[in-house]
PDB file of C-alpha atoms in Angstrom:
ATOM      1  CA  UNK M   1       0.000   0.000   0.000  1.00 55.00           C
ATOM      2  CA  UNK M   2       1.503   3.331  -1.071  1.00 59.00           C
ATOM      3  CA  UNK M   3       2.398   6.108   1.324  1.00 62.00           C
ATOM      4  CA  UNK M   4       0.125   8.466  -0.618  1.00 64.00           C
ATOM      5  CA  UNK M   5      -2.941   6.335   0.122  1.00 67.00           C
ATOM      6  CA  UNK M   6      -2.031   6.143   3.799  1.00 64.00           C
ATOM      7  CA  UNK M   7      -1.628   9.913   3.991  1.00 70.00           C
ATOM      8  CA  UNK M   8      -5.019  10.304   2.314  1.00 80.00           C
ATOM      9  CA  UNK M   9      -6.674   8.054   4.875  1.00 84.00           C
ATOM     10  CA  UNK M  10      -5.026   9.962   7.710  1.00 80.00           C
ATOM     11  CA  UNK M  11      -6.683  13.169   6.520  1.00 82.00           C
ATOM     12  CA  UNK M  12     -10.160  11.693   6.449  1.00 86.00           C
ATOM     13  CA  UNK M  13     -12.690  12.466   9.180  1.00 89.00           C
ATOM     14  CA  UNK M  14     -14.124   8.957   8.843  1.00 93.00           C
ATOM     15  CA  UNK M  15     -12.595   5.924  10.517  1.00 94.00           C
ATOM     16  CA  UNK M  16     -10.740   3.683   8.050  1.00 93.00           C
ATOM     17  CA  UNK M  17      -9.524   0.123   8.489  1.00 93.00           C
ATOM     18  CA  UNK M  18      -7.466  -1.679   5.845  1.00 91.00           C
ATOM     19  CA  UNK M  19      -7.867  -5.456   5.905  1.00 90.00           C
ATOM     20  CA  UNK M  20      -6.587  -8.373   3.845  1.00 88.00           C
ATOM     21  CA  UNK M  21      -8.476 -11.324   2.408  1.00 86.00           C
ATOM     22  CA  UNK M  22      -8.588 -12.959   5.854  1.00 87.00           C
ATOM     23  CA  UNK M  23     -10.258  -9.855   7.297  1.00 88.00           C
ATOM     24  CA  UNK M  24      -7.111  -9.138   9.320  1.00 89.00           C
ATOM     25  CA  UNK M  25      -6.408  -5.499  10.127  1.00 91.00           C
ATOM     26  CA  UNK M  26      -3.213  -4.281   8.466  1.00 89.00           C
ATOM     27  CA  UNK M  27      -3.731  -0.530   8.896  1.00 90.00           C
ATOM     28  CA  UNK M  28      -5.980   2.005  10.606  1.00 92.00           C
ATOM     29  CA  UNK M  29      -6.028   5.775  10.463  1.00 92.00           C
ATOM     30  CA  UNK M  30      -6.022   8.189  13.407  1.00 91.00           C
ATOM     31  CA  UNK M  31      -9.805   8.637  13.337  1.00 92.00           C
ATOM     32  CA  UNK M  32     -10.256   4.881  13.827  1.00 93.00           C
ATOM     33  CA  UNK M  33      -8.755   5.036  17.332  1.00 93.00           C
ATOM     34  CA  UNK M  34     -11.379   7.633  18.287  1.00 93.00           C
ATOM     35  CA  UNK M  35     -14.235   5.803  16.584  1.00 93.00           C
ATOM     36  CA  UNK M  36     -13.444   2.425  18.159  1.00 93.00           C
ATOM     37  CA  UNK M  37     -12.477   3.968  21.508  1.00 93.00           C
ATOM     38  CA  UNK M  38      -9.186   2.080  21.549  1.00 92.00           C
ATOM     39  CA  UNK M  39      -5.630   3.440  21.764  1.00 92.00           C
ATOM     40  CA  UNK M  40      -3.328   2.469  18.856  1.00 91.00           C
ATOM     41  CA  UNK M  41      -1.543  -0.148  21.008  1.00 90.00           C
ATOM     42  CA  UNK M  42      -4.770  -2.035  21.750  1.00 91.00           C
ATOM     43  CA  UNK M  43      -6.178  -1.556  18.276  1.00 90.00           C
ATOM     44  CA  UNK M  44      -3.060  -3.186  16.799  1.00 88.00           C
ATOM     45  CA  UNK M  45      -3.756  -6.240  18.926  1.00 88.00           C
ATOM     46  CA  UNK M  46      -7.127  -6.721  17.238  1.00 87.00           C
ATOM     47  CA  UNK M  47      -6.217  -8.999  14.385  1.00 79.00           C
ATOM     48  CA  UNK M  48      -9.709  -9.390  12.916  1.00 87.00           C
ATOM     49  CA  UNK M  49     -12.257  -6.660  12.267  1.00 88.00           C
ATOM     50  CA  UNK M  50     -15.040  -8.879  13.607  1.00 87.00           C
ATOM     51  CA  UNK M  51     -13.297  -8.864  16.975  1.00 88.00           C
ATOM     52  CA  UNK M  52     -14.063  -5.164  17.367  1.00 91.00           C
ATOM     53  CA  UNK M  53     -17.609  -4.612  16.170  1.00 91.00           C
ATOM     54  CA  UNK M  54     -20.915  -6.385  15.705  1.00 90.00           C
ATOM     55  CA  UNK M  55     -24.040  -5.382  13.868  1.00 90.00           C
ATOM     56  CA  UNK M  56     -26.814  -7.841  14.769  1.00 80.00           C
ATOM     57  CA  UNK M  57     -29.278  -8.474  13.217  1.00 86.00           C
ATOM     58  CA  UNK M  58     -27.313  -7.343  10.131  1.00 90.00           C
ATOM     59  CA  UNK M  59     -24.932 -10.132   9.049  1.00 91.00           C
ATOM     60  CA  UNK M  60     -21.752  -8.055   8.913  1.00 89.00           C
ATOM     61  CA  UNK M  61     -19.433 -11.029   8.349  1.00 89.00           C
ATOM     62  CA  UNK M  62     -21.396 -12.254   5.326  1.00 90.00           C
ATOM     63  CA  UNK M  63     -21.579  -8.766   3.836  1.00 90.00           C
ATOM     64  CA  UNK M  64     -17.831  -8.177   4.215  1.00 89.00           C
ATOM     65  CA  UNK M  65     -17.092 -11.628   2.727  1.00 89.00           C
ATOM     66  CA  UNK M  66     -19.181 -10.790  -0.339  1.00 88.00           C
ATOM     67  CA  UNK M  67     -17.519  -7.389  -0.609  1.00 87.00           C
ATOM     68  CA  UNK M  68     -14.039  -8.960  -0.569  1.00 86.00           C
ATOM     69  CA  UNK M  69     -15.022 -11.310  -3.393  1.00 86.00           C
ATOM     70  CA  UNK M  70     -16.586  -8.657  -5.616  1.00 81.00           C
ATOM     71  CA  UNK M  71     -13.466  -6.477  -6.090  1.00 80.00           C
ATOM     72  CA  UNK M  72     -15.806  -3.509  -6.570  1.00 86.00           C
ATOM     73  CA  UNK M  73     -16.530  -0.522  -4.393  1.00 91.00           C
ATOM     74  CA  UNK M  74     -19.537  -1.550  -2.332  1.00 92.00           C
ATOM     75  CA  UNK M  75     -21.709   0.565  -0.029  1.00 93.00           C
ATOM     76  CA  UNK M  76     -23.723  -0.998   2.763  1.00 92.00           C
ATOM     77  CA  UNK M  77     -27.216  -0.003   3.827  1.00 93.00           C
ATOM     78  CA  UNK M  78     -27.575   2.081   6.959  1.00 92.00           C
ATOM     79  CA  UNK M  79     -26.727  -0.229   9.858  1.00 92.00           C
ATOM     80  CA  UNK M  80     -26.279  -0.007  13.617  1.00 92.00           C
ATOM     81  CA  UNK M  81     -22.862  -1.005  14.966  1.00 92.00           C
ATOM     82  CA  UNK M  82     -21.914  -1.665  18.554  1.00 93.00           C
ATOM     83  CA  UNK M  83     -18.446  -2.055  20.025  1.00 92.00           C
ATOM     84  CA  UNK M  84     -17.754  -5.473  21.482  1.00 91.00           C
ATOM     85  CA  UNK M  85     -15.621  -4.062  24.302  1.00 89.00           C
ATOM     86  CA  UNK M  86     -18.239  -1.327  24.975  1.00 90.00           C
ATOM     87  CA  UNK M  87     -21.677  -2.791  24.156  1.00 88.00           C
ATOM     88  CA  UNK M  88     -23.469   0.385  25.238  1.00 88.00           C
ATOM     89  CA  UNK M  89     -21.725   2.369  22.501  1.00 89.00           C
ATOM     90  CA  UNK M  90     -23.716   2.314  19.263  1.00 90.00           C
ATOM     91  CA  UNK M  91     -23.151   3.995  15.936  1.00 92.00           C
ATOM     92  CA  UNK M  92     -25.399   4.444  12.936  1.00 93.00           C
ATOM     93  CA  UNK M  93     -23.074   4.005   9.984  1.00 93.00           C
ATOM     94  CA  UNK M  94     -22.810   3.383   6.282  1.00 94.00           C
ATOM     95  CA  UNK M  95     -19.840   1.221   5.302  1.00 94.00           C
ATOM     96  CA  UNK M  96     -17.890   1.541   2.084  1.00 94.00           C
ATOM     97  CA  UNK M  97     -15.463  -1.196   0.983  1.00 92.00           C
ATOM     98  CA  UNK M  98     -12.779  -0.046  -1.456  1.00 91.00           C
ATOM     99  CA  UNK M  99     -10.410  -2.605  -3.052  1.00 90.00           C
ATOM    100  CA  UNK M 100      -6.717  -1.630  -2.941  1.00 85.00           C
ATOM    101  CA  UNK M 101      -3.732  -3.072  -4.826  1.00 70.00           C
ATOM    102  CA  UNK M 102      -0.750  -3.937  -2.633  1.00 58.00           C
ATOM    103  CA  UNK M 103       2.853  -3.861  -3.876  1.00 52.00           C
ATOM    104  CA  UNK M 104       3.026  -7.594  -3.244  1.00 51.00           C
ATOM    105  CA  UNK M 105       0.042  -8.077  -5.585  1.00 56.00           C
ATOM    106  CA  UNK M 106      -2.076  -9.240  -2.666  1.00 74.00           C
ATOM    107  CA  UNK M 107      -5.452  -7.580  -2.480  1.00 82.00           C
ATOM    108  CA  UNK M 108      -6.248  -5.380   0.458  1.00 88.00           C
ATOM    109  CA  UNK M 109      -9.454  -3.530   1.166  1.00 90.00           C
ATOM    110  CA  UNK M 110     -10.175  -0.245   2.864  1.00 91.00           C
ATOM    111  CA  UNK M 111     -13.348  -0.152   4.954  1.00 93.00           C
ATOM    112  CA  UNK M 112     -14.580   3.398   5.506  1.00 94.00           C
ATOM    113  CA  UNK M 113     -16.954   3.884   8.451  1.00 95.00           C
ATOM    114  CA  UNK M 114     -19.155   6.867   7.644  1.00 94.00           C
ATOM    115  CA  UNK M 115     -20.767   7.785  10.955  1.00 93.00           C
ATOM    116  CA  UNK M 116     -24.279   9.228  10.531  1.00 92.00           C
ATOM    117  CA  UNK M 117     -25.239   8.982  14.202  1.00 89.00           C
ATOM    118  CA  UNK M 118     -25.573  12.762  14.591  1.00 87.00           C
ATOM    119  CA  UNK M 119     -27.760  13.040  11.494  1.00 87.00           C
ATOM    120  CA  UNK M 120     -29.803  10.054  12.655  1.00 83.00           C
ATOM    121  CA  UNK M 121     -30.351  11.515  16.119  1.00 82.00           C
ATOM    122  CA  UNK M 122     -31.202  14.937  14.712  1.00 86.00           C
ATOM    123  CA  UNK M 123     -33.660  13.356  12.304  1.00 84.00           C
ATOM    124  CA  UNK M 124     -35.261  11.394  15.144  1.00 83.00           C
ATOM    125  CA  UNK M 125     -35.538  14.522  17.308  1.00 87.00           C
ATOM    126  CA  UNK M 126     -36.944  16.452  14.362  1.00 88.00           C
ATOM    127  CA  UNK M 127     -39.488  13.676  13.741  1.00 87.00           C
ATOM    128  CA  UNK M 128     -40.515  13.672  17.410  1.00 89.00           C
ATOM    129  CA  UNK M 129     -40.835  17.459  17.459  1.00 90.00           C
ATOM    130  CA  UNK M 130     -42.869  17.328  14.267  1.00 89.00           C
ATOM    131  CA  UNK M 131     -45.196  14.751  15.799  1.00 90.00           C
ATOM    132  CA  UNK M 132     -45.556  16.923  18.910  1.00 90.00           C
ATOM    133  CA  UNK M 133     -46.328  19.959  16.743  1.00 90.00           C
ATOM    134  CA  UNK M 134     -48.939  17.969  14.833  1.00 90.00           C
ATOM    135  CA  UNK M 135     -50.570  16.866  18.096  1.00 90.00           C
ATOM    136  CA  UNK M 136     -50.472  20.418  19.472  1.00 90.00           C
ATOM    137  CA  UNK M 137     -51.909  21.777  16.231  1.00 88.00           C
ATOM    138  CA  UNK M 138     -54.679  19.178  16.312  1.00 87.00           C
ATOM    139  CA  UNK M 139     -55.471  20.087  19.925  1.00 88.00           C
ATOM    140  CA  UNK M 140     -55.585  23.793  19.068  1.00 89.00           C
ATOM    141  CA  UNK M 141     -57.894  23.100  16.127  1.00 85.00           C
ATOM    142  CA  UNK M 142     -60.119  20.950  18.303  1.00 85.00           C
ATOM    143  CA  UNK M 143     -60.268  23.623  21.011  1.00 86.00           C
ATOM    144  CA  UNK M 144     -61.013  26.267  18.377  1.00 86.00           C
ATOM    145  CA  UNK M 145     -63.767  24.104  16.916  1.00 81.00           C
ATOM    146  CA  UNK M 146     -65.287  23.574  20.358  1.00 81.00           C
ATOM    147  CA  UNK M 147     -65.124  27.313  21.062  1.00 84.00           C
ATOM    148  CA  UNK M 148     -66.750  28.125  17.724  1.00 81.00           C
ATOM    149  CA  UNK M 149     -69.361  25.435  18.284  1.00 76.00           C
ATOM    150  CA  UNK M 150     -70.108  26.870  21.732  1.00 80.00           C
ATOM    151  CA  UNK M 151     -70.535  30.368  20.326  1.00 81.00           C
ATOM    152  CA  UNK M 152     -72.743  29.113  17.500  1.00 78.00           C
ATOM    153  CA  UNK M 153     -74.826  27.066  19.922  1.00 79.00           C
ATOM    154  CA  UNK M 154     -75.310  30.090  22.183  1.00 80.00           C
ATOM    155  CA  UNK M 155     -76.335  32.295  19.235  1.00 81.00           C
ATOM    156  CA  UNK M 156     -78.717  29.682  17.834  1.00 80.00           C
ATOM    157  CA  UNK M 157     -80.180  29.077  21.264  1.00 81.00           C
ATOM    158  CA  UNK M 158     -80.755  32.812  21.641  1.00 79.00           C
ATOM    159  CA  UNK M 159     -82.378  33.101  18.195  1.00 82.00           C
ATOM    160  CA  UNK M 160     -84.721  30.169  18.882  1.00 84.00           C
ATOM    161  CA  UNK M 161     -85.427  31.097  22.501  1.00 85.00           C
ATOM    162  CA  UNK M 162     -86.907  34.507  21.602  1.00 85.00           C
ATOM    163  CA  UNK M 163     -89.784  33.265  19.402  1.00 86.00           C
ATOM    164  CA  UNK M 164     -90.208  30.247  21.659  1.00 86.00           C
ATOM    165  CA  UNK M 165     -90.728  32.551  24.653  1.00 88.00           C
ATOM    166  CA  UNK M 166     -93.249  34.599  22.695  1.00 87.00           C
ATOM    167  CA  UNK M 167     -95.113  31.466  21.600  1.00 86.00           C
ATOM    168  CA  UNK M 168     -95.127  30.090  25.140  1.00 87.00           C
ATOM    169  CA  UNK M 169     -96.469  33.366  26.544  1.00 89.00           C
ATOM    170  CA  UNK M 170     -99.292  33.548  24.004  1.00 87.00           C
ATOM    171  CA  UNK M 171    -100.264  29.925  24.615  1.00 87.00           C
ATOM    172  CA  UNK M 172    -100.680  30.837  28.297  1.00 87.00           C
ATOM    173  CA  UNK M 173    -102.891  33.759  27.245  1.00 86.00           C
ATOM    174  CA  UNK M 174    -105.000  31.475  25.064  1.00 85.00           C
ATOM    175  CA  UNK M 175    -105.267  28.950  27.868  1.00 85.00           C
ATOM    176  CA  UNK M 176    -106.347  31.708  30.258  1.00 86.00           C
ATOM    177  CA  UNK M 177    -109.034  32.956  27.860  1.00 81.00           C
ATOM    178  CA  UNK M 178    -110.322  29.450  27.236  1.00 83.00           C
ATOM    179  CA  UNK M 179    -110.689  28.872  30.970  1.00 83.00           C
ATOM    180  CA  UNK M 180    -113.130  31.817  31.294  1.00 82.00           C
ATOM    181  CA  UNK M 181    -116.896  31.109  31.638  1.00 81.00           C
ATOM    182  CA  UNK M 182    -117.562  32.684  28.227  1.00 79.00           C
ATOM    183  CA  UNK M 183    -114.334  32.300  26.179  1.00 73.00           C
ATOM    184  CA  UNK M 184    -116.078  33.254  22.896  1.00 73.00           C
ATOM    185  CA  UNK M 185    -116.237  36.863  24.072  1.00 74.00           C
ATOM    186  CA  UNK M 186    -112.433  36.910  23.868  1.00 78.00           C
ATOM    187  CA  UNK M 187    -112.321  35.354  20.407  1.00 85.00           C
ATOM    188  CA  UNK M 188    -110.368  38.244  18.837  1.00 85.00           C
ATOM    189  CA  UNK M 189    -107.703  38.140  21.537  1.00 84.00           C
ATOM    190  CA  UNK M 190    -107.495  34.348  21.137  1.00 83.00           C
ATOM    191  CA  UNK M 191    -107.101  34.716  17.353  1.00 86.00           C
ATOM    192  CA  UNK M 192    -104.376  37.334  17.835  1.00 88.00           C
ATOM    193  CA  UNK M 193    -102.479  35.164  20.295  1.00 87.00           C
ATOM    194  CA  UNK M 194    -102.906  32.117  18.041  1.00 88.00           C
ATOM    195  CA  UNK M 195    -101.532  34.063  15.086  1.00 89.00           C
ATOM    196  CA  UNK M 196     -98.548  35.163  17.185  1.00 89.00           C
ATOM    197  CA  UNK M 197     -97.894  31.541  18.189  1.00 89.00           C
ATOM    198  CA  UNK M 198     -98.004  30.409  14.555  1.00 89.00           C
ATOM    199  CA  UNK M 199     -95.648  33.222  13.483  1.00 88.00           C
ATOM    200  CA  UNK M 200     -93.193  32.380  16.289  1.00 88.00           C
ATOM    201  CA  UNK M 201     -93.179  28.702  15.367  1.00 87.00           C
ATOM    202  CA  UNK M 202     -92.718  29.664  11.720  1.00 87.00           C
ATOM    203  CA  UNK M 203     -89.715  31.776  12.693  1.00 87.00           C
ATOM    204  CA  UNK M 204     -88.196  28.826  14.557  1.00 86.00           C
ATOM    205  CA  UNK M 205     -88.758  26.583  11.528  1.00 86.00           C
ATOM    206  CA  UNK M 206     -87.114  29.182   9.281  1.00 86.00           C
ATOM    207  CA  UNK M 207     -84.064  29.389  11.555  1.00 83.00           C
ATOM    208  CA  UNK M 208     -83.675  25.593  11.451  1.00 83.00           C
ATOM    209  CA  UNK M 209     -84.176  25.589   7.656  1.00 82.00           C
ATOM    210  CA  UNK M 210     -81.526  28.280   7.199  1.00 80.00           C
ATOM    211  CA  UNK M 211     -79.117  26.233   9.295  1.00 77.00           C
ATOM    212  CA  UNK M 212     -79.735  23.129   7.163  1.00 77.00           C
ATOM    213  CA  UNK M 213     -79.372  25.110   3.928  1.00 76.00           C
ATOM    214  CA  UNK M 214     -76.074  26.573   5.142  1.00 70.00           C
ATOM    215  CA  UNK M 215     -74.789  23.137   6.111  1.00 67.00           C
ATOM    216  CA  UNK M 216     -75.663  21.564   2.776  1.00 67.00           C
ATOM    217  CA  UNK M 217     -74.305  24.547   0.875  1.00 63.00           C
ATOM    218  CA  UNK M 218     -70.960  24.411   2.741  1.00 54.00           C
ATOM    219  CA  UNK M 219     -70.659  20.675   2.023  1.00 52.00           C
ATOM    220  CA  UNK M 220     -71.723  20.576  -1.624  1.00 53.00           C
ATOM    221  CA  UNK M 221     -70.931  23.974  -3.074  1.00 55.00           C
ATOM    222  CA  UNK M 222     -67.335  24.517  -4.128  1.00 61.00           C
ATOM    223  CA  UNK M 223     -65.865  27.449  -6.000  1.00 67.00           C
ATOM    224  CA  UNK M 224     -62.456  28.048  -7.528  1.00 69.00           C
ATOM    225  CA  UNK M 225     -60.869  31.329  -6.606  1.00 71.00           C
ATOM    226  CA  UNK M 226     -57.790  33.292  -7.576  1.00 75.00           C
ATOM    227  CA  UNK M 227     -55.386  33.093  -4.627  1.00 74.00           C
ATOM    228  CA  UNK M 228     -53.422  36.104  -5.836  1.00 77.00           C
ATOM    229  CA  UNK M 229     -56.608  38.188  -5.943  1.00 78.00           C
ATOM    230  CA  UNK M 230     -57.518  37.130  -2.402  1.00 71.00           C
ATOM    231  CA  UNK M 231     -54.046  38.076  -1.128  1.00 72.00           C
ATOM    232  CA  UNK M 232     -54.178  41.461  -2.853  1.00 73.00           C
ATOM    233  CA  UNK M 233     -57.646  42.026  -1.416  1.00 72.00           C
ATOM    234  CA  UNK M 234     -56.429  41.174   2.099  1.00 64.00           C
ATOM    235  CA  UNK M 235     -53.579  43.676   1.793  1.00 59.00           C
ATOM    236  CA  UNK M 236     -55.926  46.542   0.971  1.00 57.00           C
TER     237      UNK M 236
END
């Protein structure tokens, strides 16, 4: 392996291990000691890459074996690695296997460990925050709907209660007249009260009809509008 390649690996921010066909480690860059949390002395004692990391349920050994036989640059899917000597340490990585030509004509392979743990964690936090915002937004909409419904209910109740009160009062008048010894003498007053009751009930029916018409109109009637015109109108 040329000195130029080694110098290139030393300048990378990703951990790099160079292995032979037997998966034995023949080189590692400075970033690898940080990534694997091992000083150079201990990392040199690790003869096989599979003695450092594991990636269950991903079959890392099978994937590396296939990569060493392909002699092509291969990129793994996103996998989770853990250190054997520190099981609590996990990384989210994408591996890249690059075939190298040795001076002795024996193939060696560089394995680049691209750590995406930060991006993964940020994405997860962003997803959680987005879910929380969606829930909060849904709660706000629900509260707003309930508030609007309460206001509408109060207004409708007021509109219906007025003619209902009038009708109820006139029915009491009619009942009072009918309970007199000679109710026919009060026939004009009874007719007037009866007419008022009918008008009040008609008003209630009209209110309910208007509500139904509005509901059906809002559900069925759709119009296309010019958004730019609406925005310009709102600015004025």
